[in-house]
XYZ file of C-alpha atoms in Angstrom:
629
model
C -31.216 -100.042 120.908
C -30.622 -96.806 122.850
C -29.959 -94.927 119.639
C -33.230 -96.130 118.071
C -35.088 -94.929 121.174
C -33.455 -91.501 120.844
C -34.442 -91.331 117.147
C -38.087 -92.153 117.976
C -38.042 -89.525 120.699
C -36.695 -86.895 118.278
C -39.376 -87.816 115.720
C -42.028 -87.120 118.368
C -40.369 -83.764 119.011
C -40.559 -82.957 115.289
C -44.274 -83.848 115.253
C -44.868 -81.431 118.157
C -43.039 -78.659 116.326
C -44.992 -79.278 113.122
C -48.338 -79.303 114.950
C -47.443 -76.059 116.698
C -46.582 -74.378 113.399
C -49.838 -75.588 111.814
C -51.920 -74.224 114.707
C -50.126 -70.885 114.624
C -50.620 -70.642 110.849
C -54.351 -71.428 111.112
C -54.884 -68.855 113.829
C -52.807 -66.255 112.013
C -54.686 -66.762 108.726
C -58.038 -66.588 110.542
C -57.065 -63.398 112.318
C -55.761 -61.745 109.159
C -58.988 -62.594 107.303
C -61.100 -61.072 110.099
C -58.786 -58.078 110.495
C -58.722 -57.529 106.716
C -62.520 -57.527 106.552
C -62.789 -55.084 109.455
C -60.034 -52.877 108.007
C -61.661 -52.844 104.597
C -65.075 -51.929 105.979
C -63.779 -49.187 108.289
C -61.279 -47.592 105.897
C -63.164 -47.804 102.605
C -65.807 -45.273 103.630
C -63.180 -42.833 104.934
C -61.019 -43.334 101.850
C -64.046 -42.692 99.620
C -64.816 -39.443 101.443
C -61.171 -38.440 101.087
C -61.252 -39.007 97.318
C -64.338 -36.773 97.064
C -62.651 -34.183 99.288
C -59.564 -34.195 97.027
C -61.792 -33.639 93.997
C -63.318 -30.637 95.753
C -59.832 -29.363 96.617
C -58.846 -29.639 92.932
C -61.718 -27.319 92.057
C -61.300 -24.882 94.912
C -58.454 -22.707 93.484
C -60.227 -22.234 90.144
C -63.586 -21.400 91.711
C -62.054 -19.094 94.293
C -59.975 -17.348 91.623
C -62.977 -16.667 89.372
C -65.277 -15.824 92.273
C -62.664 -13.321 93.448
C -62.575 -11.840 89.928
C -66.336 -11.242 89.911
C -66.229 -9.715 93.399
C -63.301 -7.526 92.388
C -65.199 -6.294 89.334
C -68.252 -5.454 91.468
C -66.039 -3.560 93.922
C -64.299 -1.690 91.095
C -67.695 -0.639 89.709
C -68.398 1.133 93.005
C -65.082 2.977 92.731
C -65.822 3.882 89.118
C -69.263 5.237 90.035
C -67.933 7.346 92.910
C -65.186 8.863 90.759
C -67.694 9.649 87.992
C -69.921 11.552 90.402
C -66.921 13.504 91.653
C -65.828 14.366 88.090
C -69.424 15.227 87.125
C -69.647 17.845 89.887
C -66.348 19.333 88.732
C -67.318 19.441 85.055
C -70.681 21.096 85.741
C -68.851 24.033 87.316
C -65.968 24.070 84.809
C -66.361 26.733 82.091
C -64.110 24.753 79.747
C -66.357 21.673 79.611
C -68.388 22.824 76.579
C -65.224 23.953 74.789
C -63.572 20.556 75.362
C -66.631 18.702 74.114
C -66.783 20.806 70.951
C -63.054 20.300 70.258
C -62.907 16.573 71.017
C -66.161 15.252 69.560
C -67.133 15.348 65.894
C -70.484 14.784 64.211
C -69.908 11.781 61.915
C -73.485 11.608 60.655
C -76.629 13.602 61.378
C -77.229 13.529 65.117
C -74.360 11.073 65.756
C -71.189 12.195 67.532
C -67.986 10.253 68.117
C -64.801 10.946 70.031
C -62.055 11.793 67.591
C -59.785 8.831 66.622
C -56.737 10.578 68.085
C -58.079 9.850 71.584
C -57.854 6.143 70.806
C -54.374 6.293 69.289
C -53.037 8.660 71.971
C -53.099 12.421 72.381
C -51.962 14.991 74.958
C -54.199 17.902 75.895
C -53.459 20.498 78.591
C -51.150 18.120 80.463
C -53.522 15.131 80.230
C -52.718 12.166 77.999
C -55.665 10.265 76.524
C -55.349 6.828 74.948
C -57.507 3.751 74.110
C -60.713 5.802 74.452
C -63.677 5.814 72.098
C -67.217 7.186 72.393
C -70.484 6.776 70.535
C -73.270 9.339 71.005
C -76.017 7.762 68.901
C -79.385 9.042 67.703
C -81.569 10.558 70.442
C -84.825 12.416 70.756
C -83.361 15.537 72.378
C -80.274 17.528 71.352
C -77.101 17.434 73.435
C -77.313 20.092 76.154
C -74.649 21.443 78.513
C -75.560 19.003 81.304
C -75.163 16.021 78.998
C -71.847 17.396 77.761
C -70.692 17.614 81.401
C -71.642 13.942 81.884
C -69.794 12.826 78.767
C -66.600 14.729 79.643
C -66.797 13.493 83.276
C -67.091 9.905 82.023
C -64.148 10.436 79.653
C -61.866 11.762 82.395
C -62.954 9.002 84.793
C -62.197 6.243 82.261
C -58.838 7.807 81.386
C -57.857 7.912 85.074
C -59.112 4.547 86.385
C -59.653 2.105 83.514
C -55.959 1.342 82.702
C -55.535 -0.238 86.145
C -58.254 -2.829 85.428
C -57.414 -3.922 81.885
C -55.954 -7.267 83.096
C -59.256 -8.198 84.789
C -61.732 -7.055 82.130
C -61.990 -6.768 78.361
C -62.974 -3.103 78.669
C -64.381 -0.465 80.998
C -67.210 1.770 79.849
C -70.005 4.159 80.758
C -73.407 3.844 79.125
C -76.083 6.540 79.397
C -79.856 6.350 78.855
C -79.503 8.992 76.097
C -78.021 6.307 73.748
C -74.439 7.169 74.686
C -71.510 4.840 75.416
C -67.886 5.751 76.253
C -65.334 2.915 76.403
C -61.735 2.315 77.416
C -60.333 -0.681 75.518
C -56.874 -1.653 74.365
C -58.340 -4.099 71.842
C -61.222 -2.379 70.091
C -62.218 1.274 69.297
C -65.874 0.334 69.807
C -67.169 3.907 69.595
C -65.651 4.336 66.137
C -67.028 0.997 64.869
C -70.602 1.112 66.197
C -73.326 1.369 63.569
C -74.618 4.934 63.184
C -78.216 3.798 63.694
C -77.477 1.704 66.784
C -79.765 2.378 69.758
C -78.101 0.702 72.742
C -81.141 1.091 74.966
C -83.083 -1.197 72.631
C -80.957 -4.152 73.734
C -81.252 -6.041 76.995
C -77.842 -5.004 78.381
C -78.427 -1.266 78.792
C -82.213 -1.646 78.872
C -81.902 -3.605 82.151
C -80.556 -0.466 83.869
C -83.367 1.911 82.895
C -85.697 3.044 85.632
C -88.662 1.482 83.851
C -86.936 -1.924 83.826
C -84.979 -1.651 87.087
C -86.970 0.438 89.593
C -84.929 -1.026 92.505
C -81.772 0.423 90.850
C -79.838 -2.777 91.448
C -76.475 -3.540 89.782
C -76.655 -6.609 87.555
C -74.685 -9.110 85.532
C -76.012 -9.610 82.040
C -76.346 -12.974 80.326
C -73.852 -14.228 77.781
C -74.033 -12.274 74.475
C -71.956 -11.661 71.363
C -70.532 -8.148 71.046
C -70.528 -7.649 67.277
C -68.231 -4.574 67.010
C -65.724 -6.066 69.458
C -66.126 -9.572 67.957
C -66.099 -11.251 71.372
C -68.466 -13.263 73.559
C -68.863 -11.454 76.814
C -70.896 -10.741 79.909
C -71.318 -7.275 81.365
C -71.537 -5.980 84.910
C -73.223 -2.587 85.198
C -74.063 -0.366 88.145
C -76.684 2.368 87.638
C -75.521 5.831 88.789
C -78.358 8.123 89.919
C -78.253 11.605 91.363
C -81.294 13.452 92.731
C -83.651 11.058 90.948
C -81.868 11.446 87.588
C -80.312 8.391 85.894
C -76.921 9.787 84.875
C -75.008 6.736 83.634
C -74.003 3.121 84.245
C -70.513 2.146 85.434
C -69.851 -1.007 83.431
C -67.280 -3.695 82.694
C -67.238 -6.256 79.889
C -65.628 -9.577 80.797
C -64.350 -11.566 77.798
C -65.171 -15.207 78.323
C -62.408 -16.923 76.389
C -59.759 -17.387 79.102
C -62.364 -17.272 81.885
C -64.354 -20.217 80.572
C -61.214 -22.119 79.599
C -60.082 -21.840 83.207
C -63.454 -23.011 84.535
C -63.621 -26.013 82.198
C -59.994 -27.110 82.266
C -59.916 -30.775 83.261
C -58.501 -31.299 86.738
C -58.448 -35.099 86.341
C -58.402 -37.219 83.141
C -61.945 -38.594 83.476
C -63.609 -35.523 84.939
C -65.957 -33.287 82.972
C -66.545 -29.633 83.891
C -69.674 -27.857 82.707
C -70.900 -24.289 83.266
C -74.656 -23.666 83.070
C -76.773 -20.633 83.742
C -79.850 -20.742 85.963
C -82.012 -21.572 82.930
C -79.977 -24.698 82.240
C -78.352 -23.185 79.116
C -74.810 -24.321 78.359
C -72.185 -21.614 78.865
C -69.078 -23.815 78.511
C -68.010 -27.439 78.816
C -64.753 -29.365 78.936
C -66.058 -31.843 76.339
C -67.012 -29.093 73.878
C -64.768 -26.434 72.384
C -65.642 -22.806 73.019
C -65.653 -22.242 69.256
C -68.477 -24.743 68.936
C -70.515 -22.841 71.512
C -69.833 -19.519 69.793
C -70.898 -20.892 66.415
C -74.294 -21.884 67.807
C -74.687 -19.101 70.409
C -75.622 -20.254 73.910
C -76.634 -23.924 73.712
C -79.912 -25.049 75.251
C -81.533 -28.406 75.869
C -83.471 -27.847 72.641
C -80.408 -27.164 70.494
C -77.836 -29.537 71.996
C -78.656 -33.182 72.633
C -75.469 -34.440 74.311
C -76.735 -36.911 77.016
C -74.699 -35.640 80.001
C -75.615 -32.026 79.275
C -79.291 -32.924 78.833
C -79.401 -34.558 82.261
C -77.518 -31.727 83.969
C -79.700 -29.093 82.334
C -82.867 -30.780 83.598
C -81.249 -31.164 87.042
C -80.509 -27.416 87.292
C -84.005 -26.487 86.173
C -85.986 -29.040 88.176
C -83.914 -29.444 91.362
C -84.165 -25.752 92.327
C -80.609 -25.710 93.643
C -80.058 -23.199 96.435
C -76.837 -24.217 98.149
C -73.609 -22.640 97.042
C -71.876 -26.034 97.007
C -73.431 -29.515 97.027
C -72.349 -33.058 96.183
C -74.733 -35.542 94.579
C -74.289 -39.230 93.798
C -76.150 -41.157 91.094
C -78.268 -38.124 90.219
C -76.864 -38.585 86.705
C -75.816 -41.971 85.188
C -73.534 -43.334 87.928
C -71.722 -39.983 88.212
C -70.511 -38.039 91.216
C -71.612 -34.425 90.786
C -69.874 -31.543 92.560
C -72.065 -28.475 92.037
C -70.808 -24.995 92.948
C -72.609 -21.664 92.602
C -70.621 -18.872 90.956
C -72.062 -15.677 92.351
C -72.239 -12.624 90.140
C -73.426 -14.062 86.819
C -75.342 -16.748 88.772
C -73.759 -19.687 86.985
C -73.575 -23.280 88.132
C -70.190 -24.964 87.823
C -70.749 -28.726 87.710
C -68.011 -31.350 87.855
C -69.045 -34.839 86.777
C -66.752 -37.661 87.821
C -67.489 -41.388 87.341
C -68.390 -43.090 90.615
C -66.482 -46.117 89.339
C -63.300 -44.024 89.409
C -64.123 -42.869 92.945
C -64.537 -46.507 93.997
C -61.278 -47.533 92.304
C -59.306 -44.786 94.045
C -61.043 -45.323 97.378
C -60.271 -49.051 97.371
C -56.518 -48.509 97.018
C -55.933 -47.640 100.695
C -57.920 -50.601 102.109
C -56.116 -52.971 99.722
C -52.771 -51.524 100.763
C -53.664 -52.071 104.423
C -54.813 -55.641 103.723
C -51.616 -56.335 101.771
C -49.581 -54.918 104.639
C -51.479 -57.174 107.050
C -50.854 -60.275 104.913
C -47.194 -59.372 104.600
C -46.960 -58.893 108.341
C -48.528 -62.319 108.947
C -46.108 -63.999 106.542
C -43.197 -62.282 108.270
C -44.610 -63.323 111.661
C -44.905 -66.945 110.544
C -41.312 -66.955 109.321
C -40.124 -65.492 112.608
C -42.290 -68.015 114.486
C -40.725 -70.893 112.583
C -37.274 -69.582 113.405
C -38.178 -69.059 117.073
C -39.704 -72.541 117.373
C -36.580 -74.055 115.930
C -34.494 -72.142 118.415
C -36.787 -72.080 121.461
C -38.629 -75.433 121.098
C -36.780 -77.936 118.935
C -33.408 -77.392 120.547
C -34.802 -77.472 124.118
C -36.636 -80.689 123.252
C -33.373 -82.214 122.140
C -31.821 -81.086 125.439
C -34.720 -82.599 127.410
C -34.253 -85.912 125.586
C -30.586 -85.917 126.501
C -31.335 -85.140 130.169
C -33.998 -87.825 130.295
C -31.506 -90.340 128.887
C -28.927 -89.391 131.511
C -31.491 -89.654 134.275
C -32.414 -93.088 132.989
C -28.694 -94.028 133.413
C -28.811 -92.601 136.997
C -26.146 -90.114 136.029
C -27.777 -87.351 138.170
C -24.808 -85.039 138.374
C -24.339 -84.858 134.603
C -28.113 -84.623 134.059
C -28.357 -81.644 136.393
C -25.441 -79.946 134.606
C -27.430 -80.084 131.321
C -30.387 -78.289 132.827
C -28.980 -74.821 132.173
C -32.023 -73.196 130.617
C -35.608 -72.847 131.894
C -37.837 -75.116 129.807
C -41.624 -74.715 129.631
C -42.912 -78.258 129.149
C -45.957 -79.094 127.021
C -47.040 -82.308 125.252
C -44.110 -84.596 124.408
C -41.743 -82.274 126.240
C -43.765 -82.688 129.430
C -43.687 -86.494 129.060
C -39.914 -86.438 128.761
C -39.568 -84.182 131.788
C -41.890 -86.372 133.844
C -39.368 -89.192 133.640
C -36.635 -86.838 134.786
C -38.748 -85.467 137.649
C -39.714 -88.980 138.813
C -36.079 -90.051 139.175
C -34.834 -86.723 140.602
C -37.866 -85.695 142.675
C -36.508 -87.018 146.007
C -33.481 -84.733 145.675
C -35.044 -81.690 144.040
C -38.285 -81.728 146.083
C -36.389 -81.981 149.375
C -34.040 -79.180 148.380
C -36.892 -76.923 147.196
C -38.912 -77.620 150.361
C -35.956 -76.731 152.547
C -35.226 -73.574 150.611
C -38.875 -72.502 150.784
C -38.985 -73.038 154.525
C -35.784 -71.023 155.028
C -37.072 -68.262 152.761
C -40.440 -68.151 154.540
C -38.859 -68.021 157.983
C -36.387 -65.379 156.821
C -39.214 -63.228 155.424
C -41.238 -63.637 158.640
C -38.232 -62.582 160.689
C -37.571 -59.581 158.433
C -41.236 -58.515 158.666
C -41.158 -58.842 162.456
C -37.975 -56.740 162.578
C -39.626 -54.087 160.346
C -42.640 -53.939 162.644
C -40.454 -53.683 165.740
C -38.389 -50.978 164.095
C -41.581 -49.062 163.205
C -42.908 -49.374 166.757
C -39.581 -48.230 168.107
C -39.339 -45.136 165.896
C -42.949 -43.995 165.346
C -45.163 -41.883 167.579
C -48.387 -43.765 168.292
C -50.665 -40.714 168.507
C -49.578 -38.600 165.513
C -47.956 -41.156 163.177
C -44.835 -38.953 163.141
C -41.351 -40.228 163.806
C -40.534 -40.180 167.544
C -37.653 -38.815 169.600
C -35.596 -41.996 169.131
C -35.824 -41.692 165.336
C -35.019 -37.987 165.621
C -31.827 -38.610 167.616
C -30.716 -41.298 165.165
C -31.360 -39.216 162.053
C -29.810 -36.066 163.548
C -26.578 -37.948 164.298
C -26.608 -39.359 160.762
C -27.083 -35.869 159.306
C -24.148 -34.501 161.325
C -21.886 -37.403 160.347
C -22.772 -37.115 156.643
C -21.119 -33.649 156.599
C -23.793 -32.537 154.114
C -25.531 -29.171 154.614
C -28.768 -29.489 156.598
C -31.038 -27.241 158.667
C -32.655 -28.351 161.882
C -36.128 -26.905 162.414
C -37.766 -26.952 165.839
C -41.444 -26.023 166.081
C -43.899 -25.519 168.903
C -47.707 -25.147 168.843
C -48.473 -21.713 170.239
C -50.239 -21.614 173.630
C -51.137 -25.287 173.478
C -51.441 -25.657 177.258
C -54.404 -23.253 177.511
C -55.971 -25.208 174.651
C -55.655 -28.484 176.572
C -56.782 -26.899 179.804
C -59.945 -25.437 178.292
C -60.914 -27.901 175.527
C -59.650 -31.086 177.153
C -56.825 -33.457 176.370
C -58.847 -35.412 173.837
C -59.415 -32.253 171.832
C -55.717 -31.457 172.249
C -54.776 -34.877 170.874
C -57.082 -34.381 167.898
C -55.642 -30.946 167.189
C -52.088 -32.301 167.450
C -53.019 -35.119 165.016
C -54.511 -32.625 162.498
C -51.372 -30.479 162.591
C -49.166 -33.564 162.179
C -51.208 -34.747 159.181
C -51.035 -31.267 157.644
C -47.227 -31.210 157.889
C -46.936 -34.712 156.441
C -49.096 -33.726 153.466
C -47.116 -30.541 152.732
C -43.563 -31.940 152.872
C -41.888 -35.142 151.672
C -39.372 -34.848 154.553
C -39.541 -36.765 157.797
C -41.469 -34.964 160.550
C -40.636 -35.807 164.174
C -42.570 -35.398 167.414
C -39.797 -34.135 169.604
C -41.931 -34.097 172.737
C -45.405 -32.913 173.793
C -46.452 -30.258 171.271
C -42.872 -29.799 169.977
C -42.091 -30.941 166.413
C -38.867 -31.135 164.374
C -37.782 -31.500 160.741
C -34.294 -32.060 159.290
C -34.211 -30.117 155.989
C -31.567 -30.267 153.219
C -29.846 -26.904 152.877
C -30.668 -26.774 149.182
C -34.261 -26.011 150.151
C -35.363 -22.380 150.392
C -35.635 -22.651 154.154
C -37.575 -19.453 154.923
C -40.068 -20.018 152.117
C -40.524 -23.689 152.984
C -41.126 -23.069 156.702
C -43.531 -20.214 156.065
C -45.505 -22.448 153.683
C -45.809 -25.029 156.481
C -46.749 -22.374 159.034
C -49.446 -20.963 156.707
C -50.726 -24.465 156.007
C -51.319 -24.948 159.753
C -53.230 -21.672 159.833
C -55.496 -22.852 157.011
C -56.688 -25.663 159.311
C -58.481 -22.912 161.301
C -58.557 -24.901 164.560
C -60.438 -22.587 166.978
C -58.579 -21.412 170.106
C -60.597 -18.812 171.954
C -58.288 -18.837 174.965
C -55.185 -17.395 173.301
C -53.566 -14.174 174.296
C -52.451 -13.674 170.713
C -54.618 -11.853 168.191
C -55.678 -14.827 166.019
C -58.243 -17.075 167.806
C -56.908 -20.229 166.096
C -54.063 -22.674 166.699
C -50.803 -21.509 165.121
C -47.244 -22.726 165.118
C -43.897 -21.031 165.688
C -40.711 -22.282 164.053
C -37.003 -21.804 164.547
C -34.247 -23.175 162.345
C -30.455 -23.302 162.453
C -27.852 -24.819 160.141
C -26.373 -28.141 161.332
C -22.569 -28.017 161.611
C -20.491 -31.105 160.957
C -18.186 -30.385 163.927
C -20.865 -29.997 166.612
C -22.854 -32.339 168.776
C -26.542 -33.067 168.386
C -27.237 -31.191 171.627
C -25.527 -28.056 170.235
C -27.591 -28.207 167.050
C -30.806 -28.614 169.068
C -29.825 -25.763 171.354
C -29.233 -23.351 168.472
C -32.504 -24.337 166.784
C -34.316 -23.925 170.142
C -32.812 -20.461 170.447
C -34.391 -19.505 167.103
C -37.686 -20.998 168.223
C -37.488 -18.833 171.349
C -36.885 -15.792 169.128
C -40.003 -16.698 167.097
C -42.028 -16.953 170.314
C -40.569 -13.686 171.526
C -41.463 -12.026 168.200
C -45.141 -12.649 168.858
C -45.552 -16.313 167.872
C -46.931 -17.643 164.570
C -43.726 -16.788 162.763
C -40.432 -18.265 161.535
C -36.900 -17.377 162.689
C -33.881 -18.775 160.865
C -30.325 -18.406 162.113
C -28.485 -16.101 159.713
């Protein structure tokens, strides 16, 4: 019968454990659902912005590299122009200029002169070595005069000196002149030897854009994309007009071959990204989804000649949106695409990266899903740990409670009490089991607890009364400092400890005249202010030795002179007026004397030596510190 009762009791315990686990699981699942929703909402937006930021970072090196190239070319054009002007001044005054021109240039057809081929292959002349140079002096209205010869030779020397340093940045370096003249440095093509004899370079937009009639502001410019027939390359040109005294002398110019440049700008940074370069008219310069050969075959592609849907939309966007910012990001402006639009200064191109918004969403959702998965995993782990803890902390204690209750039912109190080794928090069935135990054992346990509580309460009351008596016995009622009794006790303890201490004795300077003239109430207030000041400035005990005399026992490790002077100065900062002093300062001050405490002396000896130092401080004019050496 007893065994069946125990089995029923254990079954109730198991039901309690199961119910507890179910409740914990429900709450945990509810919390993880709420937390997952909040996490997803708060992190998705940030993750999405981070994906876009990473896309921009992918583009940044390429754009910065090419932007730096264009800036470098513009800076080099300034150097080229300055050197040309310097050489031009030299050649105008050099008697050999005409002779050099006549020796180096040959008339290849009526009115057309070219630099001899040897200057392209390589030739030494008077210590100068010329190589990769060619020149075309085409048909012109006026014959070549000495001034023009000086310009041509100056341009030749300038190219020979500077151009080799820039051949990695540009396809070639050249000077063009309004008199239908062009001199070029190029490792790849002897342009001046290949140019058609009837070519008039000022008839074409490149050089024409530098003439005074077309460019009265005399601004440097980047040309549009064009095909250089003699050089057989697609290029753009940067040219800086060079004027002197109102005369257009030449243009310092660079051709930039677009093959590697455009390949760099359109190289895919991510598998599903598309990179497109457009000019301000919306014409296609290059695209990652179109080979450069295809563009070359059809010249620059326009919205009228190329009907690819993405390009059509981007071309209209560039034309109609009137883009001004150097870098902008647009969403859904084109067929569910994220557009990153960057301005390439110099040629005034727009570099546009199109990336599917679906890909942005897919990448942005990864982090929130990872966080949600981590949360679910954490909940599962928590539930497993909870199950283990309940088995250990609940099921086993319930079994122990059942055993104790059974023993109490048999009136075996001693054995029942011996089983109560652990503290058990009773709830539900556990509480019911403990109630039976408490009912049978209450007369013993309640009486014992009541007695213990009474003893503890009385003991605490007695201890508190002793603490209050001790405080009254050792504290000064006026200042809140320790009194003479506490001082004597602590000084004896310091001597007996045999540890190094200093005893400081202090006295408020001319305090009697203060009391006599301001009254004892004012004196008490002043004494209280000084006491409070000392308590605030030191963690050590401060004693009221008697009247206006104060004392401090200071560990020898302290910098005694510095510490005491800090306290003395602190009292001065109170600025308590004392107009009846004989000393110079009309405020209350304090004098201090200190002496080391010896382990083999009496308290009276230590006080006497400290008093002697205090006397020395008074004798020295008060408001000072004297420490026994």
